[in-house]
PDB file of C-alpha atoms in Angstrom:
ATOM      1  CA  MET A   1      91.378 116.779 -49.622  1.00 74.00           C
ATOM      2  CA  TYR A   2      91.657 115.161 -53.046  1.00 85.00           C
ATOM      3  CA  VAL A   3      88.872 112.745 -52.147  1.00 85.00           C
ATOM      4  CA  TYR A   4      86.454 115.642 -51.655  1.00 84.00           C
ATOM      5  CA  ILE A   5      87.412 117.208 -54.982  1.00 89.00           C
ATOM      6  CA  LEU A   6      86.963 113.856 -56.705  1.00 86.00           C
ATOM      7  CA  LEU A   7      83.552 113.372 -55.079  1.00 85.00           C
ATOM      8  CA  PHE A   8      82.547 116.926 -55.986  1.00 88.00           C
ATOM      9  CA  LEU A   9      83.247 116.134 -59.643  1.00 90.00           C
ATOM     10  CA  LEU A  10      82.271 112.466 -59.752  1.00 92.00           C
ATOM     11  CA  VAL A  11      78.867 112.513 -58.019  1.00 90.00           C
ATOM     12  CA  PRO A  12      77.234 115.048 -60.383  1.00 90.00           C
ATOM     13  CA  ALA A  13      78.702 113.234 -63.394  1.00 92.00           C
ATOM     14  CA  ILE A  14      77.255 109.925 -62.206  1.00 93.00           C
ATOM     15  CA  GLU A  15      73.878 111.531 -61.479  1.00 92.00           C
ATOM     16  CA  ILE A  16      73.738 113.145 -64.932  1.00 92.00           C
ATOM     17  CA  GLY A  17      74.630 109.819 -66.526  1.00 94.00           C
ATOM     18  CA  VAL A  18      71.886 108.045 -64.589  1.00 94.00           C
ATOM     19  CA  PHE A  19      69.381 110.799 -65.522  1.00 91.00           C
ATOM     20  CA  VAL A  20      70.222 110.494 -69.213  1.00 93.00           C
ATOM     21  CA  TRP A  21      70.146 106.688 -69.164  1.00 95.00           C
ATOM     22  CA  THR A  22      66.884 106.557 -67.200  1.00 94.00           C
ATOM     23  CA  GLY A  23      65.334 109.261 -69.372  1.00 93.00           C
ATOM     24  CA  SER A  24      66.149 107.269 -72.501  1.00 94.00           C
ATOM     25  CA  LYS A  25      64.459 104.187 -70.997  1.00 94.00           C
ATOM     26  CA  ILE A  26      61.326 105.659 -69.398  1.00 94.00           C
ATOM     27  CA  GLY A  27      61.122 109.249 -70.641  1.00 93.00           C
ATOM     28  CA  ALA A  28      62.016 112.628 -69.211  1.00 90.00           C
ATOM     29  CA  GLY A  29      58.591 113.202 -67.627  1.00 93.00           C
ATOM     30  CA  TYR A  30      58.846 110.040 -65.553  1.00 94.00           C
ATOM     31  CA  VAL A  31      62.365 110.969 -64.491  1.00 92.00           C
ATOM     32  CA  VAL A  32      61.127 114.316 -63.173  1.00 91.00           C
ATOM     33  CA  LEU A  33      58.173 112.587 -61.496  1.00 93.00           C
ATOM     34  CA  GLY A  34      60.546 110.069 -59.906  1.00 91.00           C
ATOM     35  CA  ILE A  35      62.763 112.847 -58.560  1.00 89.00           C
ATOM     36  CA  LEU A  36      59.766 114.676 -57.089  1.00 90.00           C
ATOM     37  CA  LEU A  37      58.229 111.527 -55.577  1.00 92.00           C
ATOM     38  CA  SER A  38      61.498 110.381 -54.044  1.00 91.00           C
ATOM     39  CA  GLY A  39      61.942 113.829 -52.505  1.00 88.00           C
ATOM     40  CA  ILE A  40      58.427 113.901 -51.043  1.00 92.00           C
ATOM     41  CA  ILE A  41      58.610 110.336 -49.723  1.00 94.00           C
ATOM     42  CA  GLY A  42      62.117 110.989 -48.410  1.00 92.00           C
ATOM     43  CA  ILE A  43      61.091 114.122 -46.508  1.00 91.00           C
ATOM     44  CA  TRP A  44      58.139 112.260 -44.955  1.00 95.00           C
ATOM     45  CA  LEU A  45      60.374 109.335 -43.971  1.00 95.00           C
ATOM     46  CA  VAL A  46      63.078 111.601 -42.509  1.00 96.00           C
ATOM     47  CA  ARG A  47      60.454 113.409 -40.433  1.00 96.00           C
ATOM     48  CA  GLN A  48      58.893 110.172 -39.183  1.00 96.00           C
ATOM     49  CA  GLN A  49      62.240 108.560 -38.321  1.00 96.00           C
ATOM     50  CA  GLY A  50      63.518 111.768 -36.741  1.00 95.00           C
ATOM     51  CA  ILE A  51      60.527 111.957 -34.408  1.00 96.00           C
ATOM     52  CA  GLU A  52      60.918 108.296 -33.450  1.00 96.00           C
ATOM     53  CA  THR A  53      64.645 108.730 -32.821  1.00 96.00           C
ATOM     54  CA  MET A  54      64.014 111.806 -30.681  1.00 96.00           C
ATOM     55  CA  ARG A  55      61.507 109.867 -28.566  1.00 96.00           C
ATOM     56  CA  ASN A  56      64.021 107.041 -28.129  1.00 95.00           C
ATOM     57  CA  PHE A  57      66.704 109.599 -27.235  1.00 95.00           C
ATOM     58  CA  GLN A  58      64.516 111.145 -24.533  1.00 95.00           C
ATOM     59  CA  SER A  59      63.552 107.727 -23.191  1.00 95.00           C
ATOM     60  CA  THR A  60      67.189 106.686 -22.956  1.00 95.00           C
ATOM     61  CA  LEU A  61      68.072 109.898 -21.129  1.00 93.00           C
ATOM     62  CA  GLN A  62      65.189 109.353 -18.696  1.00 94.00           C
ATOM     63  CA  ASP A  63      66.628 105.898 -17.974  1.00 93.00           C
ATOM     64  CA  ARG A  64      69.911 107.693 -17.149  1.00 93.00           C
ATOM     65  CA  GLN A  65      71.826 105.959 -19.935  1.00 92.00           C
ATOM     66  CA  VAL A  66      74.093 107.375 -22.626  1.00 89.00           C
ATOM     67  CA  PRO A  67      72.082 107.629 -25.884  1.00 90.00           C
ATOM     68  CA  LYS A  68      74.954 106.449 -28.126  1.00 90.00           C
ATOM     69  CA  ASN A  69      72.719 104.415 -30.436  1.00 92.00           C
ATOM     70  CA  GLU A  70      70.196 107.222 -30.751  1.00 94.00           C
ATOM     71  CA  LEU A  71      72.914 109.765 -31.566  1.00 93.00           C
ATOM     72  CA  LEU A  72      74.198 107.518 -34.344  1.00 94.00           C
ATOM     73  CA  ASP A  73      70.626 107.075 -35.615  1.00 95.00           C
ATOM     74  CA  GLY A  74      70.155 110.846 -35.604  1.00 95.00           C
ATOM     75  CA  LEU A  75      73.398 111.413 -37.498  1.00 95.00           C
ATOM     76  CA  CYS A  76      72.419 108.828 -40.131  1.00 96.00           C
ATOM     77  CA  ILE A  77      68.978 110.419 -40.500  1.00 96.00           C
ATOM     78  CA  ILE A  78      70.489 113.882 -40.941  1.00 95.00           C
ATOM     79  CA  LEU A  79      72.987 112.605 -43.526  1.00 94.00           C
ATOM     80  CA  GLY A  80      70.199 110.683 -45.265  1.00 95.00           C
ATOM     81  CA  GLY A  81      68.026 113.797 -45.337  1.00 94.00           C
ATOM     82  CA  ILE A  82      70.822 115.774 -46.944  1.00 93.00           C
ATOM     83  CA  MET A  83      71.292 113.053 -49.561  1.00 92.00           C
ATOM     84  CA  LEU A  84      67.549 112.979 -50.261  1.00 92.00           C
ATOM     85  CA  VAL A  85      67.436 116.742 -50.847  1.00 88.00           C
ATOM     86  CA  ILE A  86      70.204 116.524 -53.461  1.00 87.00           C
ATOM     87  CA  PRO A  87      68.488 115.757 -56.786  1.00 85.00           C
ATOM     88  CA  GLY A  88      69.493 112.407 -58.204  1.00 89.00           C
ATOM     89  CA  PHE A  89      68.674 108.733 -58.076  1.00 92.00           C
ATOM     90  CA  VAL A  90      72.028 107.552 -56.690  1.00 93.00           C
ATOM     91  CA  THR A  91      72.025 110.091 -53.852  1.00 93.00           C
ATOM     92  CA  ASP A  92      68.372 109.274 -53.151  1.00 94.00           C
ATOM     93  CA  LEU A  93      69.220 105.579 -52.893  1.00 94.00           C
ATOM     94  CA  ILE A  94      72.007 106.308 -50.404  1.00 95.00           C
ATOM     95  CA  GLY A  95      69.673 108.675 -48.531  1.00 95.00           C
ATOM     96  CA  PHE A  96      66.955 106.044 -48.225  1.00 96.00           C
ATOM     97  CA  LEU A  97      69.501 103.470 -47.037  1.00 96.00           C
ATOM     98  CA  LEU A  98      70.590 105.886 -44.297  1.00 96.00           C
ATOM     99  CA  VAL A  99      67.039 106.694 -43.198  1.00 96.00           C
ATOM    100  CA  ILE A 100      65.345 103.264 -43.234  1.00 95.00           C
ATOM    101  CA  PRO A 101      66.011 101.627 -39.830  1.00 93.00           C
ATOM    102  CA  PHE A 102      67.082  98.113 -40.897  1.00 92.00           C
ATOM    103  CA  THR A 103      69.392  99.357 -43.678  1.00 94.00           C
ATOM    104  CA  ARG A 104      70.879 102.010 -41.381  1.00 93.00           C
ATOM    105  CA  LYS A 105      72.773  99.539 -39.150  1.00 92.00           C
ATOM    106  CA  PRO A 106      75.884  99.045 -41.344  1.00 93.00           C
ATOM    107  CA  PHE A 107      76.241 102.812 -41.684  1.00 93.00           C
ATOM    108  CA  LYS A 108      75.969 103.252 -37.911  1.00 93.00           C
ATOM    109  CA  TYR A 109      78.748 100.723 -37.365  1.00 92.00           C
ATOM    110  CA  ALA A 110      80.929 102.430 -39.976  1.00 93.00           C
ATOM    111  CA  ILE A 111      80.358 105.880 -38.437  1.00 91.00           C
ATOM    112  CA  TYR A 112      81.060 104.550 -34.946  1.00 91.00           C
ATOM    113  CA  ALA A 113      84.271 102.868 -36.147  1.00 92.00           C
ATOM    114  CA  PHE A 114      85.309 106.092 -37.907  1.00 90.00           C
ATOM    115  CA  PHE A 115      84.902 108.137 -34.725  1.00 86.00           C
ATOM    116  CA  MET A 116      86.668 105.519 -32.593  1.00 87.00           C
ATOM    117  CA  ARG A 117      89.647 105.587 -34.984  1.00 87.00           C
ATOM    118  CA  LYS A 118      89.767 109.369 -34.640  1.00 84.00           C
ATOM    119  CA  VAL A 119      89.643 109.042 -30.852  1.00 81.00           C
ATOM    120  CA  ALA A 120      92.452 106.468 -30.940  1.00 84.00           C
ATOM    121  CA  LYS A 121      94.603 108.834 -33.017  1.00 82.00           C
ATOM    122  CA  ARG A 122      93.816 111.627 -30.528  1.00 77.00           C
ATOM    123  CA  LYS A 123      92.161 113.732 -33.240  1.00 75.00           C
ATOM    124  CA  ILE A 124      88.980 113.715 -31.181  1.00 70.00           C
ATOM    125  CA  ILE A 125      89.215 113.908 -27.394  1.00 68.00           C
ATOM    126  CA  TYR A 126      86.862 111.514 -25.654  1.00 62.00           C
ATOM    127  CA  ARG A 127      85.987 112.097 -22.019  1.00 66.00           C
ATOM    128  CA  LYS A 128      83.772 109.902 -19.916  1.00 65.00           C
ATOM    129  CA  PHE A 129      81.469 111.683 -17.543  1.00 59.00           C
TER     130      PHE A 129
END
């Protein structure tokens, strides 16, 4: 609980600090332009990766396999999209890392490990079909 409160206070403070620092280096107009461009590029990338992941998901289902990898990709893309919508350079960086396929892998492993720990502690019930 305290971690969420800390993040709720810390993330905006970091973003404001980065805005001020970047604005002093390149100017406020370029900061606003950077925010807008990262949002537009991010939305395009999320859409493109989401469509590709959905195709892979459907292909995996047609092969009668469990789409575990595709579900993790989809979750990373959704989280990345949320981060890209939040204005800020730090959140945009994290968002891009979650959306770009080759930088997404470490996050997928971390999310998978997180869920497996929850299953092991019986906080999530896992049933094989």
